Amino acid sequence: MAAEGLPESLTVTAEGLPEWLAPVAHAARAVEPRQLSRFLPPENGDGRQSAVLVLFGEGERGPELLLMERAGSLRSHAGQPSFPGGSLDPEDGDPATAGPLRAALREAQEETGLDPCGVQLFGVLPRLYIPVSRFVVTPVLGWWRSPSPVGVVDPGETARVFTVPVSDLTDPANRATSVHPSGHFGPAFLVESALVWGFTAGVIDRILHFAGWERPWDTAKQVPLDWRA
């Protein structure tokens, strides 16, 4: 049985996408896991299966991405911007096939109020791994063909829901290298009064790169992260 608002069957197709999204769809088909991250799922199959929705839309300032900021009261990733997403439920189905597609849409609906019927899924990136939480994450790419109102559904989980123009993400002035207290370095974006870092920033960085949208930026510009990050 499908979750409320989700179709029984889900398909992934790039047919009818706006021309500007074509490079992203091509990159999704061609990119290899190691080109996205050095953190890949354990070969023994361990890890918590999850999915995120990387949703592109068309806003007042052109192409944009949907993000959310997690509530500051959460025990993990408090206040951190992220894609909508979460763990696969048994009802989502096979993690190797349609499970991540259904989970990405279901979680986006639960977290932002998004109407999944207005989303066209056009690509799936290779599964990645977040060692600290043991999440095996499948990034699912979507085109917001028919935009719907979005906002905070549960204040205990989400502080805000917002969109970021792709032009802001590619602006060198908004880019930096985040420095974690552990010594880990990674890409970061200072946009919409938020610091986007970690897994989310890493996926955005690679999409911009392989779609040919990346502009030269100062990788020596560093932003230290709080020790609680």
PDB file of C-alpha atoms in Angstrom:
ATOM      1  CA  MET A   1       0.000   0.000   0.000  1.00  0.00           C
ATOM      2  CA  ALA A   2       1.389   3.412  -0.948  1.00  0.00           C
ATOM      3  CA  ALA A   3       1.862   6.148   1.596  1.00  0.00           C
ATOM      4  CA  GLU A   4      -0.725   8.919   1.458  1.00  0.00           C
ATOM      5  CA  GLY A   5      -0.201  11.015  -1.658  1.00  0.00           C
ATOM      6  CA  LEU A   6       2.400   8.681  -3.171  1.00  0.00           C
ATOM      7  CA  PRO A   7       1.668   6.640  -6.302  1.00  0.00           C
ATOM      8  CA  GLU A   8       1.760   2.850  -6.104  1.00  0.00           C
ATOM      9  CA  SER A   9       4.577   2.693  -8.657  1.00  0.00           C
ATOM     10  CA  LEU A  10       7.425   5.137  -9.138  1.00  0.00           C
ATOM     11  CA  THR A  11       9.462   5.758 -12.252  1.00  0.00           C
ATOM     12  CA  VAL A  12      12.685   7.615 -12.965  1.00  0.00           C
ATOM     13  CA  THR A  13      12.702   9.520 -16.245  1.00  0.00           C
ATOM     14  CA  ALA A  14      14.523  12.522 -17.681  1.00  0.00           C
ATOM     15  CA  GLU A  15      11.887  13.039 -20.345  1.00  0.00           C
ATOM     16  CA  GLY A  16      10.521  16.571 -20.490  1.00  0.00           C
ATOM     17  CA  LEU A  17      13.072  18.138 -18.158  1.00  0.00           C
ATOM     18  CA  PRO A  18      13.952  21.814 -18.656  1.00  0.00           C
ATOM     19  CA  GLU A  19      17.090  22.206 -20.738  1.00  0.00           C
ATOM     20  CA  TRP A  20      19.120  23.609 -17.838  1.00  0.00           C
ATOM     21  CA  LEU A  21      18.673  20.371 -15.882  1.00  0.00           C
ATOM     22  CA  ALA A  22      20.073  18.182 -18.676  1.00  0.00           C
ATOM     23  CA  PRO A  23      23.682  18.394 -17.369  1.00  0.00           C
ATOM     24  CA  VAL A  24      22.545  17.143 -13.948  1.00  0.00           C
ATOM     25  CA  ALA A  25      20.633  14.232 -15.463  1.00  0.00           C
ATOM     26  CA  HIS A  26      23.657  13.317 -17.574  1.00  0.00           C
ATOM     27  CA  ALA A  27      25.972  13.507 -14.560  1.00  0.00           C
ATOM     28  CA  ALA A  28      23.670  11.210 -12.571  1.00  0.00           C
ATOM     29  CA  ARG A  29      23.952   8.570 -15.292  1.00  0.00           C
ATOM     30  CA  ALA A  30      27.714   8.848 -15.716  1.00  0.00           C
ATOM     31  CA  VAL A  31      29.204   9.560 -12.295  1.00  0.00           C
ATOM     32  CA  GLU A  32      31.033   6.832 -10.400  1.00  0.00           C
ATOM     33  CA  PRO A  33      30.721   6.422  -6.607  1.00  0.00           C
ATOM     34  CA  ARG A  34      34.374   7.303  -5.954  1.00  0.00           C
ATOM     35  CA  GLN A  35      33.897  10.532  -7.875  1.00  0.00           C
ATOM     36  CA  LEU A  36      31.302  11.628  -5.339  1.00  0.00           C
ATOM     37  CA  SER A  37      32.896  10.659  -2.026  1.00  0.00           C
ATOM     38  CA  ARG A  38      35.619   8.586  -0.418  1.00  0.00           C
ATOM     39  CA  PHE A  39      32.990   7.350   2.047  1.00  0.00           C
ATOM     40  CA  LEU A  40      31.163   4.453   0.406  1.00  0.00           C
ATOM     41  CA  PRO A  41      28.838   1.824   1.937  1.00  0.00           C
ATOM     42  CA  PRO A  42      30.551  -1.118   3.658  1.00  0.00           C
ATOM     43  CA  GLU A  43      30.953  -4.097   1.372  1.00  0.00           C
ATOM     44  CA  ASN A  44      29.443  -6.374   4.029  1.00  0.00           C
ATOM     45  CA  GLY A  45      26.097  -4.600   3.695  1.00  0.00           C
ATOM     46  CA  ASP A  46      26.138  -2.964   7.125  1.00  0.00           C
ATOM     47  CA  GLY A  47      24.527   0.437   7.552  1.00  0.00           C
ATOM     48  CA  ARG A  48      21.145   2.077   7.965  1.00  0.00           C
ATOM     49  CA  GLN A  49      19.429   2.455   4.609  1.00  0.00           C
ATOM     50  CA  SER A  50      18.187   5.970   3.945  1.00  0.00           C
ATOM     51  CA  ALA A  51      17.451   8.400   1.126  1.00  0.00           C
ATOM     52  CA  VAL A  52      17.348  12.146   0.525  1.00  0.00           C
ATOM     53  CA  LEU A  53      15.459  14.162  -2.078  1.00  0.00           C
ATOM     54  CA  VAL A  54      17.648  16.561  -4.058  1.00  0.00           C
ATOM     55  CA  LEU A  55      14.821  18.658  -5.469  1.00  0.00           C
ATOM     56  CA  PHE A  56      15.410  21.264  -8.189  1.00  0.00           C
ATOM     57  CA  GLY A  57      12.776  23.892  -8.877  1.00  0.00           C
ATOM     58  CA  GLU A  58      12.347  27.127 -10.791  1.00  0.00           C
ATOM     59  CA  GLY A  59      12.013  30.189  -8.571  1.00  0.00           C
ATOM     60  CA  GLU A  60      11.898  33.958  -8.964  1.00  0.00           C
ATOM     61  CA  ARG A  61      15.688  33.984  -9.364  1.00  0.00           C
ATOM     62  CA  GLY A  62      15.911  30.976 -11.637  1.00  0.00           C
ATOM     63  CA  PRO A  63      16.905  27.390 -10.787  1.00  0.00           C
ATOM     64  CA  GLU A  64      16.884  26.576  -7.086  1.00  0.00           C
ATOM     65  CA  LEU A  65      17.253  23.738  -4.573  1.00  0.00           C
ATOM     66  CA  LEU A  66      14.937  22.840  -1.685  1.00  0.00           C
ATOM     67  CA  LEU A  67      16.610  22.578   1.719  1.00  0.00           C
ATOM     68  CA  MET A  68      15.501  22.425   5.327  1.00  0.00           C
ATOM     69  CA  GLU A  69      17.127  23.299   8.631  1.00  0.00           C
ATOM     70  CA  ARG A  70      16.864  20.762  11.406  1.00  0.00           C
ATOM     71  CA  ALA A  71      15.540  21.867  14.786  1.00  0.00           C
ATOM     72  CA  GLY A  72      18.142  23.044  17.283  1.00  0.00           C
ATOM     73  CA  SER A  73      16.746  20.710  19.939  1.00  0.00           C
ATOM     74  CA  LEU A  74      17.579  17.499  18.081  1.00  0.00           C
ATOM     75  CA  ARG A  75      20.225  15.202  19.551  1.00  0.00           C
ATOM     76  CA  SER A  76      22.061  14.848  16.242  1.00  0.00           C
ATOM     77  CA  HIS A  77      22.626  17.315  13.385  1.00  0.00           C
ATOM     78  CA  ALA A  78      20.836  20.042  15.386  1.00  0.00           C
ATOM     79  CA  GLY A  79      20.415  23.247  13.385  1.00  0.00           C
ATOM     80  CA  GLN A  80      22.132  21.767  10.347  1.00  0.00           C
ATOM     81  CA  PRO A  81      20.738  22.476   6.863  1.00  0.00           C
ATOM     82  CA  SER A  82      20.027  19.349   4.860  1.00  0.00           C
ATOM     83  CA  PHE A  83      18.030  17.811   2.070  1.00  0.00           C
ATOM     84  CA  PRO A  84      14.672  16.356   3.100  1.00  0.00           C
ATOM     85  CA  GLY A  85      15.119  12.679   3.804  1.00  0.00           C
ATOM     86  CA  GLY A  86      15.502   9.897   6.304  1.00  0.00           C
ATOM     87  CA  SER A  87      15.541   6.173   6.920  1.00  0.00           C
ATOM     88  CA  LEU A  88      13.740   3.662   4.748  1.00  0.00           C
ATOM     89  CA  ASP A  89      10.634   2.114   6.273  1.00  0.00           C
ATOM     90  CA  PRO A  90       9.651  -1.491   5.515  1.00  0.00           C
ATOM     91  CA  GLU A  91       6.668  -0.116   3.581  1.00  0.00           C
ATOM     92  CA  ASP A  92       9.013   1.741   1.224  1.00  0.00           C
ATOM     93  CA  GLY A  93      10.052  -1.499  -0.401  1.00  0.00           C
ATOM     94  CA  ASP A  94      13.313  -2.973  -1.641  1.00  0.00           C
ATOM     95  CA  PRO A  95      16.350  -0.758  -0.831  1.00  0.00           C
ATOM     96  CA  ALA A  96      17.936  -1.964  -4.067  1.00  0.00           C
ATOM     97  CA  THR A  97      15.084  -0.797  -6.309  1.00  0.00           C
ATOM     98  CA  ALA A  98      12.186   1.569  -5.549  1.00  0.00           C
ATOM     99  CA  GLY A  99      12.686   1.773  -1.781  1.00  0.00           C
ATOM    100  CA  PRO A 100      14.894   4.888  -1.821  1.00  0.00           C
ATOM    101  CA  LEU A 101      12.587   6.625  -4.315  1.00  0.00           C
ATOM    102  CA  ARG A 102       9.560   6.131  -2.116  1.00  0.00           C
ATOM    103  CA  ALA A 103      11.455   7.008   1.071  1.00  0.00           C
ATOM    104  CA  ALA A 104      12.815  10.253  -0.398  1.00  0.00           C
ATOM    105  CA  LEU A 105       9.361  11.431  -1.437  1.00  0.00           C
ATOM    106  CA  ARG A 106       7.665  10.227   1.746  1.00  0.00           C
ATOM    107  CA  GLU A 107      10.198  11.924   4.015  1.00  0.00           C
ATOM    108  CA  ALA A 108      10.013  15.149   1.984  1.00  0.00           C
ATOM    109  CA  GLN A 109       6.240  15.104   2.339  1.00  0.00           C
ATOM    110  CA  GLU A 110       6.431  14.449   6.087  1.00  0.00           C
ATOM    111  CA  GLU A 111       9.097  17.092   6.730  1.00  0.00           C
ATOM    112  CA  THR A 112       8.097  19.927   4.387  1.00  0.00           C
ATOM    113  CA  GLY A 113       4.479  19.284   3.391  1.00  0.00           C
ATOM    114  CA  LEU A 114       5.583  18.820  -0.214  1.00  0.00           C
ATOM    115  CA  ASP A 115       3.020  17.307  -2.598  1.00  0.00           C
ATOM    116  CA  PRO A 116       4.955  14.365  -4.097  1.00  0.00           C
ATOM    117  CA  CYS A 117       2.609  14.234  -7.090  1.00  0.00           C
ATOM    118  CA  GLY A 118       4.264  17.406  -8.384  1.00  0.00           C
ATOM    119  CA  VAL A 119       7.752  15.887  -8.397  1.00  0.00           C
ATOM    120  CA  GLN A 120       9.348  14.123 -11.364  1.00  0.00           C
ATOM    121  CA  LEU A 121      12.185  11.825 -10.320  1.00  0.00           C
ATOM    122  CA  PHE A 122      14.865  12.013 -12.992  1.00  0.00           C
ATOM    123  CA  GLY A 123      17.979  10.435 -11.514  1.00  0.00           C
ATOM    124  CA  VAL A 124      19.556   8.501  -8.673  1.00  0.00           C
ATOM    125  CA  LEU A 125      23.131   9.041  -7.528  1.00  0.00           C
ATOM    126  CA  PRO A 126      25.302   6.195  -6.209  1.00  0.00           C
ATOM    127  CA  ARG A 127      24.764   5.274  -2.567  1.00  0.00           C
ATOM    128  CA  LEU A 128      27.072   7.088  -0.160  1.00  0.00           C
ATOM    129  CA  TYR A 129      28.011   6.526   3.470  1.00  0.00           C
ATOM    130  CA  ILE A 130      28.037   8.717   6.586  1.00  0.00           C
ATOM    131  CA  PRO A 131      30.409   6.904   8.988  1.00  0.00           C
ATOM    132  CA  VAL A 132      29.452   8.812  12.144  1.00  0.00           C
ATOM    133  CA  SER A 133      25.788   7.786  11.874  1.00  0.00           C
ATOM    134  CA  ARG A 134      26.248   4.620   9.783  1.00  0.00           C
ATOM    135  CA  PHE A 135      23.682   5.852   7.281  1.00  0.00           C
ATOM    136  CA  VAL A 136      23.844   4.453   3.738  1.00  0.00           C
ATOM    137  CA  VAL A 137      22.298   7.329   1.787  1.00  0.00           C
ATOM    138  CA  THR A 138      20.805   7.265  -1.702  1.00  0.00           C
ATOM    139  CA  PRO A 139      20.471  10.786  -3.180  1.00  0.00           C
ATOM    140  CA  VAL A 140      17.344  10.862  -5.359  1.00  0.00           C
ATOM    141  CA  LEU A 141      17.153  13.692  -7.900  1.00  0.00           C
ATOM    142  CA  GLY A 142      13.835  15.391  -8.561  1.00  0.00           C
ATOM    143  CA  TRP A 143      12.370  18.139 -10.750  1.00  0.00           C
ATOM    144  CA  TRP A 144       9.652  20.199  -9.071  1.00  0.00           C
ATOM    145  CA  ARG A 145       7.413  20.128 -12.119  1.00  0.00           C
ATOM    146  CA  SER A 146       4.321  21.380 -10.245  1.00  0.00           C
ATOM    147  CA  PRO A 147       5.428  23.347  -7.164  1.00  0.00           C
ATOM    148  CA  SER A 148       3.337  23.087  -4.006  1.00  0.00           C
ATOM    149  CA  PRO A 149       3.420  25.075  -0.767  1.00  0.00           C
ATOM    150  CA  VAL A 150       6.078  23.890   1.696  1.00  0.00           C
ATOM    151  CA  GLY A 151       6.917  24.788   5.276  1.00  0.00           C
ATOM    152  CA  VAL A 152       7.656  23.395   8.714  1.00  0.00           C
ATOM    153  CA  VAL A 153       5.401  20.428   9.495  1.00  0.00           C
ATOM    154  CA  ASP A 154       6.847  19.463  12.891  1.00  0.00           C
ATOM    155  CA  PRO A 155       8.731  22.224  14.756  1.00  0.00           C
ATOM    156  CA  GLY A 156      10.274  19.554  16.943  1.00  0.00           C
ATOM    157  CA  GLU A 157      12.069  18.187  13.913  1.00  0.00           C
ATOM    158  CA  THR A 158      12.465  21.134  11.546  1.00  0.00           C
ATOM    159  CA  ALA A 159      13.310  24.793  12.180  1.00  0.00           C
ATOM    160  CA  ARG A 160      12.613  26.051   8.654  1.00  0.00           C
ATOM    161  CA  VAL A 161      12.184  25.028   5.040  1.00  0.00           C
ATOM    162  CA  PHE A 162      13.744  27.196   2.338  1.00  0.00           C
ATOM    163  CA  THR A 163      14.988  27.288  -1.231  1.00  0.00           C
ATOM    164  CA  VAL A 164      18.434  28.385  -2.413  1.00  0.00           C
ATOM    165  CA  PRO A 165      19.026  29.782  -5.911  1.00  0.00           C
ATOM    166  CA  VAL A 166      21.629  27.749  -7.791  1.00  0.00           C
ATOM    167  CA  SER A 167      23.241  31.061  -8.728  1.00  0.00           C
ATOM    168  CA  ASP A 168      23.963  31.660  -5.035  1.00  0.00           C
ATOM    169  CA  LEU A 169      25.468  28.181  -4.680  1.00  0.00           C
ATOM    170  CA  THR A 170      27.788  28.774  -7.640  1.00  0.00           C
ATOM    171  CA  ASP A 171      28.777  32.282  -6.495  1.00  0.00           C
ATOM    172  CA  PRO A 172      32.443  32.054  -5.370  1.00  0.00           C
ATOM    173  CA  ALA A 173      31.724  34.626  -2.636  1.00  0.00           C
ATOM    174  CA  ASN A 174      29.378  32.128  -0.959  1.00  0.00           C
ATOM    175  CA  ARG A 175      31.795  29.205  -0.987  1.00  0.00           C
ATOM    176  CA  ALA A 176      34.266  28.107   1.683  1.00  0.00           C
ATOM    177  CA  THR A 177      35.966  25.100   3.215  1.00  0.00           C
ATOM    178  CA  SER A 178      34.477  23.916   6.504  1.00  0.00           C
ATOM    179  CA  VAL A 179      36.888  22.726   9.190  1.00  0.00           C
ATOM    180  CA  HIS A 180      35.522  20.267  11.740  1.00  0.00           C
ATOM    181  CA  PRO A 181      37.126  20.054  15.206  1.00  0.00           C
ATOM    182  CA  SER A 182      38.079  16.477  14.283  1.00  0.00           C
ATOM    183  CA  GLY A 183      40.281  17.894  11.535  1.00  0.00           C
ATOM    184  CA  HIS A 184      37.977  16.905   8.661  1.00  0.00           C
ATOM    185  CA  PHE A 185      37.773  19.404   5.800  1.00  0.00           C
ATOM    186  CA  GLY A 186      34.875  19.717   3.382  1.00  0.00           C
ATOM    187  CA  PRO A 187      33.014  22.100   1.084  1.00  0.00           C
ATOM    188  CA  ALA A 188      30.610  24.619   2.570  1.00  0.00           C
ATOM    189  CA  PHE A 189      28.113  27.195   1.325  1.00  0.00           C
ATOM    190  CA  LEU A 190      27.064  30.377   3.122  1.00  0.00           C
ATOM    191  CA  VAL A 191      23.575  30.987   1.725  1.00  0.00           C
ATOM    192  CA  GLU A 192      20.167  32.111   2.992  1.00  0.00           C
ATOM    193  CA  SER A 193      21.590  32.966   6.446  1.00  0.00           C
ATOM    194  CA  ALA A 194      22.766  29.370   6.791  1.00  0.00           C
ATOM    195  CA  LEU A 195      26.033  27.453   6.667  1.00  0.00           C
ATOM    196  CA  VAL A 196      25.515  24.346   4.557  1.00  0.00           C
ATOM    197  CA  TRP A 197      28.234  21.782   5.260  1.00  0.00           C
ATOM    198  CA  GLY A 198      28.789  18.057   5.735  1.00  0.00           C
ATOM    199  CA  PHE A 199      27.035  15.466   3.589  1.00  0.00           C
ATOM    200  CA  THR A 200      24.601  17.957   2.050  1.00  0.00           C
ATOM    201  CA  ALA A 201      27.329  20.378   0.987  1.00  0.00           C
ATOM    202  CA  GLY A 202      29.390  17.498  -0.384  1.00  0.00           C
ATOM    203  CA  VAL A 203      26.558  16.338  -2.649  1.00  0.00           C
ATOM    204  CA  ILE A 204      25.841  19.886  -3.829  1.00  0.00           C
ATOM    205  CA  ASP A 205      29.538  20.454  -4.514  1.00  0.00           C
ATOM    206  CA  ARG A 206      29.796  17.330  -6.662  1.00  0.00           C
ATOM    207  CA  ILE A 207      26.594  18.095  -8.569  1.00  0.00           C
ATOM    208  CA  LEU A 208      27.837  21.587  -9.393  1.00  0.00           C
ATOM    209  CA  HIS A 209      31.178  20.146 -10.497  1.00  0.00           C
ATOM    210  CA  PHE A 210      29.920  17.338 -12.711  1.00  0.00           C
ATOM    211  CA  ALA A 211      27.095  19.430 -14.176  1.00  0.00           C
ATOM    212  CA  GLY A 212      29.689  21.970 -15.295  1.00  0.00           C
ATOM    213  CA  TRP A 213      28.181  24.724 -13.140  1.00  0.00           C
ATOM    214  CA  GLU A 214      31.105  25.138 -10.745  1.00  0.00           C
ATOM    215  CA  ARG A 215      32.975  28.441 -10.821  1.00  0.00           C
ATOM    216  CA  PRO A 216      36.530  28.891  -9.493  1.00  0.00           C
ATOM    217  CA  TRP A 217      36.451  29.682  -5.777  1.00  0.00           C
ATOM    218  CA  ASP A 218      38.912  30.232  -2.959  1.00  0.00           C
ATOM    219  CA  THR A 219      39.373  26.838  -1.289  1.00  0.00           C
ATOM    220  CA  ALA A 220      41.696  28.467   1.248  1.00  0.00           C
ATOM    221  CA  LYS A 221      38.764  30.412   2.721  1.00  0.00           C
ATOM    222  CA  GLN A 222      37.946  28.418   5.853  1.00  0.00           C
ATOM    223  CA  VAL A 223      34.945  28.347   8.173  1.00  0.00           C
ATOM    224  CA  PRO A 224      35.504  26.580  11.532  1.00  0.00           C
ATOM    225  CA  LEU A 225      32.639  24.446  12.803  1.00  0.00           C
ATOM    226  CA  ASP A 226      31.482  24.419  16.393  1.00  0.00           C
ATOM    227  CA  TRP A 227      32.702  21.469  18.466  1.00  0.00           C
ATOM    228  CA  ARG A 228      29.073  20.279  18.816  1.00  0.00           C
ATOM    229  CA  ALA A 229      28.707  19.936  15.046  1.00  0.00           C
TER     230      ALA A 229
END
